[in-house]
Tab-separated table of N, CA and C in Angstrom:
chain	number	residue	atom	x	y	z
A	1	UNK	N	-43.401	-29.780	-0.222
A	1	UNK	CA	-44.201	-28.982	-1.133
A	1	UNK	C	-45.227	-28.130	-0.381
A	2	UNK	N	-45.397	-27.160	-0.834
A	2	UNK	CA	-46.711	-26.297	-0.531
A	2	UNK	C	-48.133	-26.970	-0.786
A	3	UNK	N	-48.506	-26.738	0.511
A	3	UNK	CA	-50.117	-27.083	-0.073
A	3	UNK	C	-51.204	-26.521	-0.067
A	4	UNK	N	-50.973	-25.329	0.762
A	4	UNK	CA	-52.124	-24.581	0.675
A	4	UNK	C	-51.510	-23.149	1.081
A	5	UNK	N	-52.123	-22.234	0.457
A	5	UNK	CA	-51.733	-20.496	0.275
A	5	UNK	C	-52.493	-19.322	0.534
A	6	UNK	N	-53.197	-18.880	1.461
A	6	UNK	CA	-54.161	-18.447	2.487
A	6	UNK	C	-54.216	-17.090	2.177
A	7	UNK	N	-55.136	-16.521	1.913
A	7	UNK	CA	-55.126	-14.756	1.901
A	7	UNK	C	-56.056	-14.487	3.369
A	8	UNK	N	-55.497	-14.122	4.964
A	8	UNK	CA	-55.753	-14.212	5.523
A	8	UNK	C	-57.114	-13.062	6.080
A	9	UNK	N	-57.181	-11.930	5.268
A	9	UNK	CA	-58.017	-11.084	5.571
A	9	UNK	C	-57.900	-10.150	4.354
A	10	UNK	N	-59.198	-9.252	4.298
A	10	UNK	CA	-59.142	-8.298	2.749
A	10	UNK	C	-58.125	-7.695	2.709
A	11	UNK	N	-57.290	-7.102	3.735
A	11	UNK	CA	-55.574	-6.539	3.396
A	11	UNK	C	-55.153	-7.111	2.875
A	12	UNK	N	-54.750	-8.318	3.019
A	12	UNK	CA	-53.566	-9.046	2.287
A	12	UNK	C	-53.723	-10.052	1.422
A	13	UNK	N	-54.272	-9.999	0.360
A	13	UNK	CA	-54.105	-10.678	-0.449
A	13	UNK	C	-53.666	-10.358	-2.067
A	14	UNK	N	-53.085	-9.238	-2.072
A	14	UNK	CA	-52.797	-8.895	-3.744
A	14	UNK	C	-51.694	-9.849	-4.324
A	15	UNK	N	-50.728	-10.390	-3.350
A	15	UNK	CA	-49.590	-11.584	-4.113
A	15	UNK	C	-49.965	-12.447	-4.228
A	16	UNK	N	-51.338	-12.700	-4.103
A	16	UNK	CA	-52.051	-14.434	-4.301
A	16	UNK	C	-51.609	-14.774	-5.539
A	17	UNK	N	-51.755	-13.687	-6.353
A	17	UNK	CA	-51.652	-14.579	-7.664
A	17	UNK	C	-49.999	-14.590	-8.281
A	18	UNK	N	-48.910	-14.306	-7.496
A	18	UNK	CA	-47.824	-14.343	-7.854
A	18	UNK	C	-47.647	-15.974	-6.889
A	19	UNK	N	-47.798	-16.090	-6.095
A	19	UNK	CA	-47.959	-17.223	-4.850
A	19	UNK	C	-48.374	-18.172	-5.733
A	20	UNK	N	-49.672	-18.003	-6.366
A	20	UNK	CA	-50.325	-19.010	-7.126
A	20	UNK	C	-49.182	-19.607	-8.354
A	21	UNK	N	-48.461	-18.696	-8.961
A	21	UNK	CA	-47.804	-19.064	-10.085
A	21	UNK	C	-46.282	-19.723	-9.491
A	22	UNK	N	-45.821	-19.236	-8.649
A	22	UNK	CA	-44.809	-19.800	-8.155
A	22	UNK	C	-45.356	-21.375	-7.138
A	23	UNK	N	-46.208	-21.554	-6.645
A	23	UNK	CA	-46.834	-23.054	-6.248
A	23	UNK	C	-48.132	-23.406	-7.027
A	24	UNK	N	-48.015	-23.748	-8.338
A	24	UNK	CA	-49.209	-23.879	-9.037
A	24	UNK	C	-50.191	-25.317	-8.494
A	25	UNK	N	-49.307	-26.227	-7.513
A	25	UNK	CA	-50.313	-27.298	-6.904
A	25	UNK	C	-50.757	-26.566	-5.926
A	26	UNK	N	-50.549	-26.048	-5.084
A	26	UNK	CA	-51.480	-25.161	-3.926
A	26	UNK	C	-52.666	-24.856	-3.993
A	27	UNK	N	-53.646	-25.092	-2.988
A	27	UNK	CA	-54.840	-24.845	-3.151
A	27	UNK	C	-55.185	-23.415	-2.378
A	28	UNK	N	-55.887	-22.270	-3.076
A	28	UNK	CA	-55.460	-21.043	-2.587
A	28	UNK	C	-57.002	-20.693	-1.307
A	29	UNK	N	-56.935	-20.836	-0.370
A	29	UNK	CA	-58.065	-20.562	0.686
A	29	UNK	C	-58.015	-18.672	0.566
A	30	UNK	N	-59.039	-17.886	0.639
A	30	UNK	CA	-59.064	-17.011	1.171
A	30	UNK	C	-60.272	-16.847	2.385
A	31	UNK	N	-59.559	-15.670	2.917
A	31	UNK	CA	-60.395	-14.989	4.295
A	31	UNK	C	-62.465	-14.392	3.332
A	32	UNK	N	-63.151	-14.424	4.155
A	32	UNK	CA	-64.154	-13.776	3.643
A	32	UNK	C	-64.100	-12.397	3.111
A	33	UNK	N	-64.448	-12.224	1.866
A	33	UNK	CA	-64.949	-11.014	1.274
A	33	UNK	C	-63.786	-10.480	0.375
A	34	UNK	N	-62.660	-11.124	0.683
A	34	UNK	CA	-61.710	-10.781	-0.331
A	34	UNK	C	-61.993	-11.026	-1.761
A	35	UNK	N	-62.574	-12.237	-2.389
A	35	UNK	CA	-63.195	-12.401	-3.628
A	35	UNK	C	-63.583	-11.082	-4.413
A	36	UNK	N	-64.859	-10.819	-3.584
A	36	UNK	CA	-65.872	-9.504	-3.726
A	36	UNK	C	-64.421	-8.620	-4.424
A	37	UNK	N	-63.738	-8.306	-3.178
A	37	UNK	CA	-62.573	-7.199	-3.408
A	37	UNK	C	-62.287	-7.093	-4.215
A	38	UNK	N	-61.422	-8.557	-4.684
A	38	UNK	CA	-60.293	-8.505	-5.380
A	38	UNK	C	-61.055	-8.473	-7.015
A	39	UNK	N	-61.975	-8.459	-7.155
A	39	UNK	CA	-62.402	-9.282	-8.561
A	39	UNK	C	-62.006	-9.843	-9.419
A	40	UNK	N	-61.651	-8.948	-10.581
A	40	UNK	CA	-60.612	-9.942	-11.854
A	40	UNK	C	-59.370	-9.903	-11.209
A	41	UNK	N	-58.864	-9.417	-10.143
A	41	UNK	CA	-57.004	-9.865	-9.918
A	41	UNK	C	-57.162	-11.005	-9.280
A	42	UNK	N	-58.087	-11.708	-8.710
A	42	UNK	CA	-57.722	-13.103	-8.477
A	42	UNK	C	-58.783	-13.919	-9.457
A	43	UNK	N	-58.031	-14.582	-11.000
A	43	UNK	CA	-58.792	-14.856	-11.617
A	43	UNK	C	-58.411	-16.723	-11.895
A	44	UNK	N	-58.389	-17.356	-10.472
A	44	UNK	CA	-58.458	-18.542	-10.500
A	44	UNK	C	-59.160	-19.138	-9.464
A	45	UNK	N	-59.263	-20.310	-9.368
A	45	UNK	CA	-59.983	-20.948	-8.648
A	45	UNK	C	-59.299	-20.535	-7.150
A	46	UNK	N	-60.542	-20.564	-6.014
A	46	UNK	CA	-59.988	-20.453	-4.692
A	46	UNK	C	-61.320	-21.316	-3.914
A	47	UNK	N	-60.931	-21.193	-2.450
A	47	UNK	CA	-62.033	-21.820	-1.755
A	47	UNK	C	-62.117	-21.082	-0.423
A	48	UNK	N	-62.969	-20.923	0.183
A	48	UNK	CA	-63.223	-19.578	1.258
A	48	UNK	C	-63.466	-20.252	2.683
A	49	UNK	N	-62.297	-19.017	2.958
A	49	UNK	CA	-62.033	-19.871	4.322
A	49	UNK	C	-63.720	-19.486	5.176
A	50	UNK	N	-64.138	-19.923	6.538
A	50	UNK	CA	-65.111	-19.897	6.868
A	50	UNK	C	-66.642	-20.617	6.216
A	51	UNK	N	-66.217	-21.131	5.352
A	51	UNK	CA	-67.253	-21.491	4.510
A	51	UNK	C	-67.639	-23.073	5.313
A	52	UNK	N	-66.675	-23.285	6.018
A	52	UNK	CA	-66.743	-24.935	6.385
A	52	UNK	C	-66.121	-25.344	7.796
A	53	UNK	N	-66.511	-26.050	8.222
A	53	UNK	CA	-65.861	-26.035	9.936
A	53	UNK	C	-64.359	-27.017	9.937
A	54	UNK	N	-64.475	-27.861	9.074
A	54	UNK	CA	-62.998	-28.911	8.428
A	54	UNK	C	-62.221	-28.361	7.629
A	55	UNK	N	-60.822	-28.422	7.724
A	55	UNK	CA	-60.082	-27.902	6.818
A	55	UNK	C	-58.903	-29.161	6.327
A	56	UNK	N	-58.377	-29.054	5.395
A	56	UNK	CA	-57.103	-30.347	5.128
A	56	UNK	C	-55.616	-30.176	6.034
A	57	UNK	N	-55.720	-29.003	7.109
A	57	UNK	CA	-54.602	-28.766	7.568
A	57	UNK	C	-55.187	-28.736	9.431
A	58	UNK	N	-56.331	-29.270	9.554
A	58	UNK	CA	-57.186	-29.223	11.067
A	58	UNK	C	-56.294	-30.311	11.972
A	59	UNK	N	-55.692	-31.636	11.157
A	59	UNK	CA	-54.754	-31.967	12.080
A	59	UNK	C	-53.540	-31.441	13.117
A	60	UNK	N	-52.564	-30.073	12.318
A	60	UNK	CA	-51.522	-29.621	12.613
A	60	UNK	C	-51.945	-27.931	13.138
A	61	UNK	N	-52.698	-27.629	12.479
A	61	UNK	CA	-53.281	-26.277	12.970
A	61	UNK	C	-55.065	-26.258	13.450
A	62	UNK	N	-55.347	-25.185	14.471
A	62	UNK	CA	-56.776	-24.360	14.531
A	62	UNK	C	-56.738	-23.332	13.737
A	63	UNK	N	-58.039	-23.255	13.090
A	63	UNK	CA	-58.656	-22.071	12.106
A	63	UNK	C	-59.611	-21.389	12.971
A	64	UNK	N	-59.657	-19.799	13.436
A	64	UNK	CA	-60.458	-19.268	14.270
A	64	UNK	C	-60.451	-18.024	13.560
A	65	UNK	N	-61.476	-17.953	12.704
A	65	UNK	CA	-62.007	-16.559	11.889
A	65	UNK	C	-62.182	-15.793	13.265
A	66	UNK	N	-61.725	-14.193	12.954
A	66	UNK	CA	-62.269	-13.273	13.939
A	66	UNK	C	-62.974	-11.828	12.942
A	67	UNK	N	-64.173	-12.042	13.455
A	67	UNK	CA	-64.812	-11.415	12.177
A	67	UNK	C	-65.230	-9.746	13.008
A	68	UNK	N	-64.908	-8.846	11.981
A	68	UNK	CA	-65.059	-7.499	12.630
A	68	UNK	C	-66.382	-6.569	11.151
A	69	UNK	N	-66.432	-5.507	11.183
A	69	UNK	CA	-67.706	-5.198	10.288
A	69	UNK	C	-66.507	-4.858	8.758
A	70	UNK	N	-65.393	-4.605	8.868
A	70	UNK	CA	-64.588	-4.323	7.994
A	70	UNK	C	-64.171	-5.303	7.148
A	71	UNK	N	-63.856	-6.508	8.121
A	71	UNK	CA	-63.062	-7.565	7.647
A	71	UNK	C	-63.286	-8.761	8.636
A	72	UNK	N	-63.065	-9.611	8.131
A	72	UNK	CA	-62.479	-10.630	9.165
A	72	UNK	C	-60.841	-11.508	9.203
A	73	UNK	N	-60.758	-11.770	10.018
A	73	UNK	CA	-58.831	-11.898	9.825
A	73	UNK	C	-59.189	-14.120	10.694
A	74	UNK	N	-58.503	-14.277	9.754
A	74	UNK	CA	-58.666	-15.572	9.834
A	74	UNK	C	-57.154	-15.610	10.908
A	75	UNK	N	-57.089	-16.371	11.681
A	75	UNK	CA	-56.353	-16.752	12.802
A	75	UNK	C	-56.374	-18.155	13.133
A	76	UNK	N	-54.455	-18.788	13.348
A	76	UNK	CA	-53.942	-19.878	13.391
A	76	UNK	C	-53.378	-20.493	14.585
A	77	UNK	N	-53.854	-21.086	14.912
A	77	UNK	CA	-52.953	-22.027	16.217
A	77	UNK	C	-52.072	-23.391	15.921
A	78	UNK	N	-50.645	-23.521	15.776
A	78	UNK	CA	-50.261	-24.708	15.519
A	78	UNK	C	-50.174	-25.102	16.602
A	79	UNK	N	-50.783	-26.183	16.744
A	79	UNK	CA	-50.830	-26.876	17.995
A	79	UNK	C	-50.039	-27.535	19.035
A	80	UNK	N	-48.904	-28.314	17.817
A	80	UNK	CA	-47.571	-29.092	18.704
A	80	UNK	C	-46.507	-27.851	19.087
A	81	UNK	N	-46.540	-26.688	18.246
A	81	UNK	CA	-45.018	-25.466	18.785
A	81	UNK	C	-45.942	-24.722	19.724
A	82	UNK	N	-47.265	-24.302	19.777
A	82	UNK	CA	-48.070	-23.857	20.752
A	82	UNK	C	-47.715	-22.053	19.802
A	83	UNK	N	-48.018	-21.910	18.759
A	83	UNK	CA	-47.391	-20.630	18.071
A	83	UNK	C	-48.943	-20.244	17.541
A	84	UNK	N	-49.201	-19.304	17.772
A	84	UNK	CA	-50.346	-18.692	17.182
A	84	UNK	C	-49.828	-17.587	16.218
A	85	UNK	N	-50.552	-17.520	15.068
A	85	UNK	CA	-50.144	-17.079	13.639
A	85	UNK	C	-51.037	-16.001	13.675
A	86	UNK	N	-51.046	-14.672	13.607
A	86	UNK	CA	-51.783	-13.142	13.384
A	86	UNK	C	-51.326	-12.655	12.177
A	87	UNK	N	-51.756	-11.842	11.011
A	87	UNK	CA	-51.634	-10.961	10.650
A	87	UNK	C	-51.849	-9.424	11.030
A	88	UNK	N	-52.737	-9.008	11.225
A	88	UNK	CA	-53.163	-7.577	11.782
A	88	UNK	C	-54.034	-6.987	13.018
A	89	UNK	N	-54.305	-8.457	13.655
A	89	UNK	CA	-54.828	-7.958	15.156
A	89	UNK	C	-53.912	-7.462	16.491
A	90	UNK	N	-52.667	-7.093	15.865
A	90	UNK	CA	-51.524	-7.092	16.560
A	90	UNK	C	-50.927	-6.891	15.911
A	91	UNK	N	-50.066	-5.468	15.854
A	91	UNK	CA	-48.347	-5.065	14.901
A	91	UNK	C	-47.515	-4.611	16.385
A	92	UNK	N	-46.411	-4.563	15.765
A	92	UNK	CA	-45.639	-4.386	16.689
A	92	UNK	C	-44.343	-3.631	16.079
A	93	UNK	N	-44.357	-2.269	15.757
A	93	UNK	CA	-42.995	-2.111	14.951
A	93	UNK	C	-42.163	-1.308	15.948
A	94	UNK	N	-40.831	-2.176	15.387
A	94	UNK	CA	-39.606	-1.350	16.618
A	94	UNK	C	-39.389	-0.103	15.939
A	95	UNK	N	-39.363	0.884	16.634
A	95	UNK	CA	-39.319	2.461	16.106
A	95	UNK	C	-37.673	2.974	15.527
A	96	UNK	N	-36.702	1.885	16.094
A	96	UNK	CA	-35.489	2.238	15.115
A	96	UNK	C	-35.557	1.521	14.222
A	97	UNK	N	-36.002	0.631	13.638
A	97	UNK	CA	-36.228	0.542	12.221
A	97	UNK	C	-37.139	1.035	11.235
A	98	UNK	N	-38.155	1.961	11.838
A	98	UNK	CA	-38.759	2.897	10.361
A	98	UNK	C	-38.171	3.805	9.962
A	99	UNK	N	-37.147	4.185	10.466
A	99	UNK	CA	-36.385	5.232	10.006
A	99	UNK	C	-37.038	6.728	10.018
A	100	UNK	N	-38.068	7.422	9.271
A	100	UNK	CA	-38.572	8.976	9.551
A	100	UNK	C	-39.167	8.666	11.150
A	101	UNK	N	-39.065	10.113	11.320
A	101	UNK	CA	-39.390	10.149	13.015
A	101	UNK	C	-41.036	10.363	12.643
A	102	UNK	N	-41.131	10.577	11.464
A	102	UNK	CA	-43.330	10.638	11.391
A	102	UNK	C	-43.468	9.168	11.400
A	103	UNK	N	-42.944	8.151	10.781
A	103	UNK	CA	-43.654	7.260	11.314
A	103	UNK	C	-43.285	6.547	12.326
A	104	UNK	N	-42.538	7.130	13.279
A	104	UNK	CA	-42.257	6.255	14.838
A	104	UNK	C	-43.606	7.046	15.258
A	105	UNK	N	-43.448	8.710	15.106
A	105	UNK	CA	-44.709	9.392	15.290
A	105	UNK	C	-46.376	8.499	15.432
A	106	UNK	N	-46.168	8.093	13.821
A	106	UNK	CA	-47.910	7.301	13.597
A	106	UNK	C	-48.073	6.192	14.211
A	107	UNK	N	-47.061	5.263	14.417
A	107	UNK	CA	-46.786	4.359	14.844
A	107	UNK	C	-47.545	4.132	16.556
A	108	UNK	N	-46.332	5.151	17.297
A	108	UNK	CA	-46.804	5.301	18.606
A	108	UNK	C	-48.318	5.384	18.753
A	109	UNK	N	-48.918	6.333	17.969
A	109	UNK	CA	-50.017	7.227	17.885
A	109	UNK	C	-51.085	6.233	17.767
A	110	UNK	N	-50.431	5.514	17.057
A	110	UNK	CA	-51.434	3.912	16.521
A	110	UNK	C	-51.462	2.828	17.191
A	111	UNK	N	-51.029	2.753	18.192
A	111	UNK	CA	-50.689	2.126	19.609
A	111	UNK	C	-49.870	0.532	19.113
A	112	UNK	N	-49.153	0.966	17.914
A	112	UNK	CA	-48.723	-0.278	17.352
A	112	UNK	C	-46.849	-0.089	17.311
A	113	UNK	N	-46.368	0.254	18.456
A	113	UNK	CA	-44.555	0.179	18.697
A	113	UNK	C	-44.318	-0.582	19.716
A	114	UNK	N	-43.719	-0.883	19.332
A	114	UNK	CA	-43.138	-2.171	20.498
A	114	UNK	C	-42.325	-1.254	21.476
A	115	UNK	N	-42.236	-1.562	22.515
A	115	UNK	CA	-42.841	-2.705	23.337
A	115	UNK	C	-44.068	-3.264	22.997
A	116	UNK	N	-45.004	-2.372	23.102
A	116	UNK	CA	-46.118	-2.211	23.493
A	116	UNK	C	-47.321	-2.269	22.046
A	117	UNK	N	-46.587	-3.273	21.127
A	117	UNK	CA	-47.422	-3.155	20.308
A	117	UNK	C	-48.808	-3.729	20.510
A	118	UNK	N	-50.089	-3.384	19.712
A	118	UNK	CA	-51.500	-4.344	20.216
A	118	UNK	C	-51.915	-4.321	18.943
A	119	UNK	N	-53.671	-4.083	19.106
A	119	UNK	CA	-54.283	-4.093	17.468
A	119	UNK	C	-54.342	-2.627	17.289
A	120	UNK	N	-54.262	-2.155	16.000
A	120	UNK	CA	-53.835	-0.482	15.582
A	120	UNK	C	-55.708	-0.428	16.049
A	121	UNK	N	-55.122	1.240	16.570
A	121	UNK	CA	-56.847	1.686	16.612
A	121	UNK	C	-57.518	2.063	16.003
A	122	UNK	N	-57.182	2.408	14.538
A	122	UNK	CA	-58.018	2.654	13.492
A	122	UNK	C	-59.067	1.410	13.030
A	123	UNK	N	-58.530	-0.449	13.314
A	123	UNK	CA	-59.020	-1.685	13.498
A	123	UNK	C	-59.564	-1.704	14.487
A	124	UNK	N	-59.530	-1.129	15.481
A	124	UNK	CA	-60.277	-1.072	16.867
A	124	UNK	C	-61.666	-0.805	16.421
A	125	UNK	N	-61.739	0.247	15.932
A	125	UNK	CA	-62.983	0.759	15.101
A	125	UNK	C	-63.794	0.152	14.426
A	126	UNK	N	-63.044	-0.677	13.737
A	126	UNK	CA	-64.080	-1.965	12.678
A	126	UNK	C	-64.589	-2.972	13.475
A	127	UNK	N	-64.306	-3.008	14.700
A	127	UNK	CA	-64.500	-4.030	15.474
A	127	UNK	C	-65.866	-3.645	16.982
A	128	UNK	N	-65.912	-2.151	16.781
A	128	UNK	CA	-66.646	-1.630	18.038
A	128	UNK	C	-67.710	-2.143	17.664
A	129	UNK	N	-69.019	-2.778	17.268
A	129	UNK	CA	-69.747	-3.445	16.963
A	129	UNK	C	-69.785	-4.675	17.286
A	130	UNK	N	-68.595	-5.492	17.169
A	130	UNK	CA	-68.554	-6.934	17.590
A	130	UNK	C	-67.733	-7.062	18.671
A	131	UNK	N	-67.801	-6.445	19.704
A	131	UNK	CA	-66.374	-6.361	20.694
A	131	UNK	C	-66.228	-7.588	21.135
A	132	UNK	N	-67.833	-7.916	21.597
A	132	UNK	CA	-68.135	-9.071	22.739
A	132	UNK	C	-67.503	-10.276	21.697
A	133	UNK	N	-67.918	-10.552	20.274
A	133	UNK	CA	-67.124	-11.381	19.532
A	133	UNK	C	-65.833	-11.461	19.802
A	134	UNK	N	-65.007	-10.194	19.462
A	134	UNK	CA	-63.564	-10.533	19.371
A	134	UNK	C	-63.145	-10.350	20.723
A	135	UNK	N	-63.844	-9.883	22.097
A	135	UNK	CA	-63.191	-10.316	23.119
A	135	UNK	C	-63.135	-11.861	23.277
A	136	UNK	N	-64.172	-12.852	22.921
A	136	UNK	CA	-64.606	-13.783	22.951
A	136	UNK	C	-63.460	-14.526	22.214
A	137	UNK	N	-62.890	-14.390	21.241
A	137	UNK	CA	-61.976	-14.765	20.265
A	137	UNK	C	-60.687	-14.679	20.861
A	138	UNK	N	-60.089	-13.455	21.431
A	138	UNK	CA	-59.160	-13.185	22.021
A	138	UNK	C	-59.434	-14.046	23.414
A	139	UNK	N	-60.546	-14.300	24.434
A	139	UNK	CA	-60.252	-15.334	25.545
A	139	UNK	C	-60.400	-16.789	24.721
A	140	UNK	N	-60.255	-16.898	23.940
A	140	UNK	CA	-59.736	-18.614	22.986
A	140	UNK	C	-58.497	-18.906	22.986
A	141	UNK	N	-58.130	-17.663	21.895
A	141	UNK	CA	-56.476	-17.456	21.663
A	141	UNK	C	-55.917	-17.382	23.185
A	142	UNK	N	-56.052	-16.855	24.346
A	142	UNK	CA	-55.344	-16.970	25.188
A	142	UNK	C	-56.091	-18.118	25.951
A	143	UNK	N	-56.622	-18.923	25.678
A	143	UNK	CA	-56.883	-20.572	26.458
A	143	UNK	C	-56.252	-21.093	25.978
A	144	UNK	N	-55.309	-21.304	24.395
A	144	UNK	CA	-54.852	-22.211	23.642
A	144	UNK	C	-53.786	-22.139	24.376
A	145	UNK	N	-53.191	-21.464	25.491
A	145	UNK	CA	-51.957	-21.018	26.097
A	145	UNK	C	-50.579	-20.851	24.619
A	146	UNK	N	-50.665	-19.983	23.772
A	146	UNK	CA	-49.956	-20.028	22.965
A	146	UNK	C	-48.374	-19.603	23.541
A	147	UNK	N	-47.298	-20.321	23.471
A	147	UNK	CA	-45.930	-19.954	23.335
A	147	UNK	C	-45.524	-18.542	23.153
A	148	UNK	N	-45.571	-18.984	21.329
A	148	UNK	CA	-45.197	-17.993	20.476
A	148	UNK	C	-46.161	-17.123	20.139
A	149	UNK	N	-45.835	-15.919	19.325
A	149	UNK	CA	-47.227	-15.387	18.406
A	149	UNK	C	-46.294	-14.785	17.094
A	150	UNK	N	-46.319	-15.176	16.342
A	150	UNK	CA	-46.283	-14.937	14.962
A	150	UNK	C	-46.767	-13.798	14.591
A	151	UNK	N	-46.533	-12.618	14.053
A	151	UNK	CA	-46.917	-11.500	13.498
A	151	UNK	C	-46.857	-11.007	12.296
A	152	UNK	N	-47.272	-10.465	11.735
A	152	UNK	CA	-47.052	-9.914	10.395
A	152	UNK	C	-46.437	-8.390	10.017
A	153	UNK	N	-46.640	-7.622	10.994
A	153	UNK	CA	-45.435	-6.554	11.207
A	153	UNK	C	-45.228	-6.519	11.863
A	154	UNK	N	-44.064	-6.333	11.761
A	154	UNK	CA	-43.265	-6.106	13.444
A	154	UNK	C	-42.457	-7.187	14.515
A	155	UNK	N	-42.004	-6.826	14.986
A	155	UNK	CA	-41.279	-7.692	16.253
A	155	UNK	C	-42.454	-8.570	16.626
A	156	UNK	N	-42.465	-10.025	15.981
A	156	UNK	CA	-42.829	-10.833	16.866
A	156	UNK	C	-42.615	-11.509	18.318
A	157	UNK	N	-43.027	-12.230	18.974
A	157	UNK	CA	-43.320	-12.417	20.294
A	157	UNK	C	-42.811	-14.020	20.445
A	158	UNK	N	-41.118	-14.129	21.221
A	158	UNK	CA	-40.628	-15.485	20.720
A	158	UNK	C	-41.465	-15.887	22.313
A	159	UNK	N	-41.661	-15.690	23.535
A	159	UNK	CA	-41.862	-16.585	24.323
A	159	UNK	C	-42.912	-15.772	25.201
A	160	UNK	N	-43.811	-16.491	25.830
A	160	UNK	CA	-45.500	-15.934	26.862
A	160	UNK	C	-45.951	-15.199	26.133
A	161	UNK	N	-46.669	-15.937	24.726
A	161	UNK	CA	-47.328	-15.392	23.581
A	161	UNK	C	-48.826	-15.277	24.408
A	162	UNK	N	-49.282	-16.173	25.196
A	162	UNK	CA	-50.442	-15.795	26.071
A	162	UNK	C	-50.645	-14.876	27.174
A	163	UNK	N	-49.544	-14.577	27.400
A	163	UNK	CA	-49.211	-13.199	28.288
A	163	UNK	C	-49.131	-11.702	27.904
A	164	UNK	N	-48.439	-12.147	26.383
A	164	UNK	CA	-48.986	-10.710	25.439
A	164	UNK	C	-50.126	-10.018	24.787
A	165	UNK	N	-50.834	-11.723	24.322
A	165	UNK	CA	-52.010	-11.089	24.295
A	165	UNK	C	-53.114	-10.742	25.392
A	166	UNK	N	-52.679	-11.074	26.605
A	166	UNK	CA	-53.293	-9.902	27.947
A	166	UNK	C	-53.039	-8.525	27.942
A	167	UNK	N	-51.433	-8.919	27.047
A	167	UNK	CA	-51.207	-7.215	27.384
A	167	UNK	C	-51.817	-6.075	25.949
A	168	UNK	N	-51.501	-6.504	24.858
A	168	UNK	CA	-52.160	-6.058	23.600
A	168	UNK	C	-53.625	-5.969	23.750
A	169	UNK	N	-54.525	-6.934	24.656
A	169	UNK	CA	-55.818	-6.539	24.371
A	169	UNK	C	-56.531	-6.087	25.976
A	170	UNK	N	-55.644	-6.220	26.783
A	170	UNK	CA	-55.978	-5.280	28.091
A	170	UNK	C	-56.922	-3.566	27.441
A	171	UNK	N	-57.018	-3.234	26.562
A	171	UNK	CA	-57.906	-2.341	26.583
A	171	UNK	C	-59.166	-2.964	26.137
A	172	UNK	N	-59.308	-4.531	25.938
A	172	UNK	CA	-60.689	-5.176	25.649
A	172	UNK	C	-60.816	-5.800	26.359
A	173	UNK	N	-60.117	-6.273	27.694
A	173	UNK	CA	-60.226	-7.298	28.670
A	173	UNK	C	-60.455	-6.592	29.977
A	174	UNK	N	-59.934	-5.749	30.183
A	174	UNK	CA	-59.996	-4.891	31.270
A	174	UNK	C	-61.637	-4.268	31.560
């Protein structure tokens, strides 16, 4: 069974409440500030991630909010596969599958195509304020020595998931 259903940052959470109806025992965590956002479309109970340093899932996973002035993007480490879980600090889209050549175009442009995908630089931006934070965040994620890295667009990263993120955030490490 499902037990818990995460809206990981203010992007992504508009299917919470389809999520919610299809696992109605799930307890729905969101990222900070999504509430605010979302207002009446999330009109059930939730509980906010960051609000607390314990979570009911701290045995099998790490919870490492990375907080930028836009958003903050809550970030996962399962511990026994060594797989770290991202939504948007990192895309990676292969350019023969968007099909129009404008968005291999935006894509590139957005420093988010694989190979070489990282964090898009328009997010770079929400973050120039807290760099020293999310460099700080990013040398965690790469102490956890992660495997894998899990992504949310794009070609994820099956093996030296700690080697990629040297290479994705080499313009914050360097």
């Amino acid at each position: 069974p499902v037990g818990w259903v995460i809206g990981p940052n203010r992007i992504h959470y508009w299917w919470l409440p389809d999520w919610k109806r299809q696992f109605p025992q799930a307890e729905i965590w969101l990222a900070p500030r999504i509430r605010e956002q979302a207002g009446a479309h999330i009109d059930f109970d939730c509980r906010e991630l960051g609000a607390q340093d314990l979570y009911p899932w701290d045995d099998d996973l790490i919870t490492l909010p990375v907080h930028g002035s836009f958003m903050t993007e809550m970030v996962f480490f399962h511990k026994s596969s060594r797989t770290l879980i991202l939504t948007d600090l990192i895309e990676n889209f292969e350019a023969g599958k968007l099909g129009s050549g404008l968005k291999r175009w935006l894509t590139r442009l957005a420093g988010i195509q694989h190979p070489d995908g990282q964090m898009p630089r328009d997010m770079r931006l929400t973050f120039r304020k807290q760099k020293t934070e999310l460099k700080a965040a990013v040398e965690t994620m790469i102490g956890w020595e992660p495997e894998r890295i899990i992504i949310a667009h794009g070609r994820w990263f099956r093996q030296g998931g700690a080697a990629e993120l040297g290479r994705a955030f080499r313009w914050l490490l360097d």
